[in-house]
Amino acid sequence: DQQVKQNSPSLSVQEGRISILNCDYTNSMFDYFLWYKKYPAEGPTFLISISSIKDKNEDGRFTVFLNKSAKHLSLHIVPSQPGDSAVYFCAAINTGNQFYFGTGTSLTVIP
Amino acid sequence: DSGVTQTPKHLITATGQRVTLRCSPRSGDLSVYWYQQSLDQGLQFLIQYYNGEERAKGNILERFSAQQFPDLHSELNLSSLELGDSALYFCASSVAPSRETQYFGPGTRLLVL
């Protein structure tokens, strides 16, 4: 039972444009959400997080939006750069401190 | 380099066997997490330890066990291995439990033949 879903396995974007990665969740007990980036042969790297009491968090080129009523999370990358090409995972933590990850979206930024 | 080390990098073994994966957290981190990444399931949270004590449990099979030692390194023991246990196993660490940023190691790739 996949409680965190990333329905787009891949995404291609032109350099300089916006990348939007989406994530949906089913469990209303999730109260913290994170995005990780993963390059091949490396472990995931933390990008940005958001608490369920907020609806937006920004860090440089990265912004995460949370829509609790829709149980939807998105990561915006503006402007996209070739170095952003990687697999992006969204993750959620429930009140019992259990972590759930999505299956990832592979982003390709085309120069 | 995240500062989290995992050994071995690769492991090939047979069904029914037992293996131990080792993780050394970043200096100063007290919390260790274990994850399994299978081809078709993404990252699955297995278990979390904080300062030697089990803190949270995910979808960890009964054939699997883990512990965190006084020097804060952790081991994940996988026994009675099955073909489906073939996966990439990641360890992550953080300063404190819960919502702290986790730093992931490079993973151990396990192949069960």
Short mmCIF file of C-alpha atoms in Angstrom, two decimals:
data_model
loop_
_atom_site.label_atom_id
_atom_site.label_comp_id
_atom_site.label_asym_id
_atom_site.label_seq_id
_atom_site.Cartn_x
_atom_site.Cartn_y
_atom_site.Cartn_z
CA ASP A 1 0.00 0.00 0.00
CA GLN A 2 1.79 3.08 -1.33
CA GLN A 3 0.88 5.94 0.98
CA VAL A 4 3.05 8.44 -0.86
CA LYS A 5 2.75 8.48 -4.62
CA GLN A 6 4.70 10.15 -7.37
CA ASN A 7 2.67 9.41 -10.44
CA SER A 8 5.13 10.80 -12.97
CA PRO A 9 8.15 8.51 -13.30
CA SER A 10 9.96 11.05 -15.45
CA LEU A 11 9.96 14.70 -16.46
CA SER A 12 11.97 16.65 -19.04
CA VAL A 13 12.37 20.42 -18.86
CA GLN A 14 14.40 22.97 -20.79
CA GLU A 15 17.19 24.73 -18.95
CA GLY A 16 15.99 27.99 -17.42
CA ARG A 17 12.34 26.93 -17.25
CA ILE A 18 10.37 25.81 -14.22
CA SER A 19 10.35 22.18 -13.12
CA ILE A 20 7.30 21.05 -11.17
CA LEU A 21 7.42 17.71 -9.44
CA ASN A 22 4.27 16.38 -7.84
CA CYS A 23 3.50 14.08 -4.96
CA ASP A 24 0.23 12.83 -3.50
CA TYR A 25 -0.35 11.17 -0.16
CA THR A 26 -3.22 9.29 1.39
CA ASN A 27 -2.60 9.39 5.13
CA SER A 28 -3.89 12.41 7.02
CA MET A 29 -1.55 11.53 9.93
CA PHE A 30 1.45 12.78 7.97
CA ASP A 31 2.64 16.02 9.53
CA TYR A 32 6.01 16.63 7.90
CA PHE A 33 7.11 16.36 4.31
CA LEU A 34 10.48 16.34 2.62
CA TRP A 35 12.05 16.27 -0.81
CA TYR A 36 15.26 14.42 -1.57
CA LYS A 37 17.41 14.38 -4.66
CA LYS A 38 19.36 11.34 -5.73
CA TYR A 39 22.16 10.94 -8.23
CA PRO A 40 23.11 7.48 -9.53
CA ALA A 41 25.35 5.47 -7.20
CA GLU A 42 24.81 7.92 -4.34
CA GLY A 43 22.45 8.09 -1.40
CA PRO A 44 19.57 10.61 -1.41
CA THR A 45 20.39 14.18 -0.44
CA PHE A 46 17.97 16.33 1.52
CA LEU A 47 16.61 19.30 -0.42
CA ILE A 48 13.79 20.99 1.41
CA SER A 49 11.06 20.23 3.92
CA ILE A 50 7.72 21.58 5.08
CA SER A 51 5.64 21.16 8.17
CA SER A 52 1.94 20.49 7.84
CA ILE A 53 1.21 23.80 9.56
CA LYS A 54 2.64 25.67 6.56
CA ASP A 55 1.61 25.76 2.94
CA LYS A 56 4.86 27.00 1.39
CA ASN A 57 8.57 26.89 2.07
CA GLU A 58 11.31 28.42 -0.05
CA ASP A 59 15.03 27.82 -0.22
CA GLY A 60 16.77 29.51 -3.09
CA ARG A 61 15.61 28.03 -6.38
CA PHE A 62 13.50 25.41 -4.59
CA THR A 63 9.98 25.94 -3.28
CA VAL A 64 7.73 23.32 -1.80
CA PHE A 65 3.97 23.80 -1.74
CA LEU A 66 1.60 21.83 0.45
CA ASN A 67 -2.13 21.55 -0.16
CA LYS A 68 -3.44 19.60 2.80
CA SER A 69 -7.04 19.49 1.67
CA ALA A 70 -5.95 17.85 -1.58
CA LYS A 71 -3.22 15.82 0.14
CA HIS A 72 -0.85 17.12 -2.49
CA LEU A 73 2.73 18.31 -2.38
CA SER A 74 4.78 19.87 -5.14
CA LEU A 75 8.38 20.94 -5.63
CA HIS A 76 9.12 23.87 -7.91
CA ILE A 77 12.63 24.44 -9.24
CA VAL A 78 13.18 27.82 -10.86
CA PRO A 79 15.23 28.25 -12.97
CA SER A 80 16.06 24.65 -13.78
CA GLN A 81 19.71 23.84 -14.40
CA PRO A 82 21.34 20.79 -16.02
CA GLY A 83 22.86 19.90 -12.64
CA ASP A 84 19.34 19.44 -11.31
CA SER A 85 18.99 16.30 -13.43
CA ALA A 86 18.46 13.54 -10.88
CA VAL A 87 15.75 11.42 -9.31
CA TYR A 88 13.58 13.32 -6.85
CA PHE A 89 11.82 11.58 -3.98
CA CYS A 90 9.12 13.04 -1.81
CA ALA A 91 8.77 11.67 1.69
CA ALA A 92 6.31 12.02 4.53
CA ILE A 93 6.57 11.42 8.24
CA ASN A 94 3.60 10.44 10.35
CA THR A 95 3.02 11.30 14.00
CA GLY A 96 4.56 7.93 14.91
CA ASN A 97 7.85 9.01 13.28
CA GLN A 98 7.55 6.49 10.46
CA PHE A 99 8.90 7.61 7.12
CA TYR A 100 7.23 6.93 3.79
CA PHE A 101 8.87 7.65 0.45
CA GLY A 102 7.42 7.96 -3.01
CA THR A 103 8.85 5.96 -5.90
CA GLY A 104 10.66 8.94 -7.37
CA THR A 105 10.51 11.14 -10.45
CA SER A 106 13.48 11.27 -12.77
CA LEU A 107 14.08 14.86 -13.85
CA THR A 108 16.10 15.66 -16.97
CA VAL A 109 17.01 19.27 -17.59
CA ILE A 110 17.90 19.78 -21.22
CA PRO A 111 20.61 22.38 -21.93
CA ASP B 1 30.36 12.89 0.81
CA SER B 2 27.63 12.85 3.47
CA GLY B 3 29.90 11.56 6.22
CA VAL B 4 27.84 8.39 6.61
CA THR B 5 29.74 5.22 5.75
CA GLN B 6 28.30 1.85 4.87
CA THR B 7 30.05 -1.45 4.43
CA PRO B 8 30.21 -3.49 2.36
CA LYS B 9 29.38 -1.66 -0.86
CA HIS B 10 28.31 -4.84 -2.61
CA LEU B 11 27.27 -8.22 -1.28
CA ILE B 12 26.38 -11.35 -3.21
CA THR B 13 24.97 -14.30 -1.32
CA ALA B 14 22.64 -17.26 -1.68
CA THR B 15 19.08 -17.85 -0.56
CA GLY B 16 18.78 -18.98 3.03
CA GLN B 17 21.95 -17.23 4.12
CA ARG B 18 22.43 -14.46 6.68
CA VAL B 19 24.27 -11.19 6.17
CA THR B 20 25.16 -8.17 8.27
CA LEU B 21 25.26 -4.64 6.90
CA ARG B 22 27.15 -2.01 8.80
CA CYS B 23 26.63 1.73 9.10
CA SER B 24 28.71 4.43 10.76
CA PRO B 25 26.79 7.68 11.22
CA ARG B 26 28.18 11.17 10.79
CA SER B 27 30.23 12.39 13.70
CA GLY B 28 27.85 13.77 16.32
CA ASP B 29 24.72 12.18 14.91
CA LEU B 30 22.81 10.09 17.42
CA SER B 31 20.03 8.78 15.23
CA VAL B 32 20.35 6.09 12.56
CA TYR B 33 17.77 5.02 10.01
CA TRP B 34 17.70 2.01 7.69
CA TYR B 35 15.92 1.93 4.33
CA GLN B 36 15.46 -0.64 1.59
CA GLN B 37 15.23 0.40 -2.03
CA SER B 38 13.85 -2.25 -4.32
CA LEU B 39 13.48 -1.74 -8.06
CA ASP B 40 9.73 -1.51 -8.02
CA GLN B 41 9.01 -0.02 -4.63
CA GLY B 42 11.19 2.98 -4.09
CA LEU B 43 12.59 3.65 -0.64
CA GLN B 44 11.00 1.71 2.20
CA PHE B 45 11.67 2.81 5.77
CA LEU B 46 12.75 -0.13 7.90
CA ILE B 47 13.74 1.07 11.35
CA GLN B 48 15.18 3.98 13.31
CA TYR B 49 17.46 4.05 16.35
CA TYR B 50 18.31 6.94 18.60
CA ASN B 51 21.24 6.72 20.99
CA GLY B 52 21.03 2.94 21.12
CA GLU B 53 17.28 2.65 21.50
CA GLU B 54 14.73 1.69 18.87
CA ARG B 55 12.73 4.80 18.03
CA ALA B 56 10.41 3.92 15.17
CA LYS B 57 9.66 0.86 13.11
CA GLY B 58 8.52 0.66 9.54
CA ASN B 59 7.96 -2.27 7.21
CA ILE B 60 10.76 -4.40 8.59
CA LEU B 61 10.37 -8.14 8.17
CA GLU B 62 10.72 -10.45 11.15
CA ARG B 63 13.71 -12.03 9.39
CA PHE B 64 15.47 -8.68 9.66
CA SER B 65 16.83 -7.13 12.81
CA ALA B 66 18.97 -4.16 13.67
CA GLN B 67 20.78 -2.62 16.56
CA GLN B 68 22.75 0.49 17.41
CA PHE B 69 25.86 0.03 19.50
CA PRO B 70 27.30 2.30 22.23
CA ASP B 71 29.72 3.81 19.71
CA LEU B 72 26.59 4.68 17.68
CA HIS B 73 27.37 2.52 14.68
CA SER B 74 24.51 0.33 13.57
CA GLU B 75 24.13 -3.08 12.01
CA LEU B 76 21.26 -4.48 10.00
CA ASN B 77 21.02 -8.26 10.07
CA LEU B 78 19.16 -10.03 7.29
CA SER B 79 18.53 -13.75 7.73
CA SER B 80 16.92 -16.59 5.78
CA LEU B 81 17.49 -14.50 2.70
CA GLU B 82 15.10 -14.73 -0.22
CA LEU B 83 15.50 -13.62 -3.83
CA GLY B 84 13.16 -10.72 -3.13
CA ASP B 85 15.53 -9.31 -0.53
CA SER B 86 17.85 -8.23 -3.32
CA ALA B 87 17.89 -4.46 -3.04
CA LEU B 88 19.90 -1.40 -2.18
CA TYR B 89 20.03 -0.84 1.58
CA PHE B 90 20.62 2.70 2.76
CA CYS B 91 21.58 3.95 6.15
CA ALA B 92 20.99 7.56 7.13
CA SER B 93 21.83 9.55 10.22
CA SER B 94 20.70 12.73 11.90
CA VAL B 95 21.62 14.69 14.96
CA ALA B 96 18.34 14.03 16.69
CA PRO B 97 15.29 11.94 15.87
CA SER B 98 12.10 13.03 14.15
CA ARG B 99 12.17 15.99 11.82
CA GLU B 100 15.88 16.55 11.55
CA THR B 101 17.60 16.43 8.18
CA GLN B 102 18.87 12.95 7.41
CA TYR B 103 22.19 12.34 5.73
CA PHE B 104 22.32 9.21 3.65
CA GLY B 105 25.20 6.85 3.09
CA PRO B 106 26.04 5.49 -0.37
CA GLY B 107 24.16 2.24 0.26
CA THR B 108 24.94 -1.46 0.23
CA ARG B 109 23.81 -3.37 -2.83
CA LEU B 110 22.67 -6.86 -1.88
CA LEU B 111 22.16 -9.54 -4.48
CA VAL B 112 20.61 -12.82 -3.38
CA LEU B 113 21.06 -15.64 -5.89
#
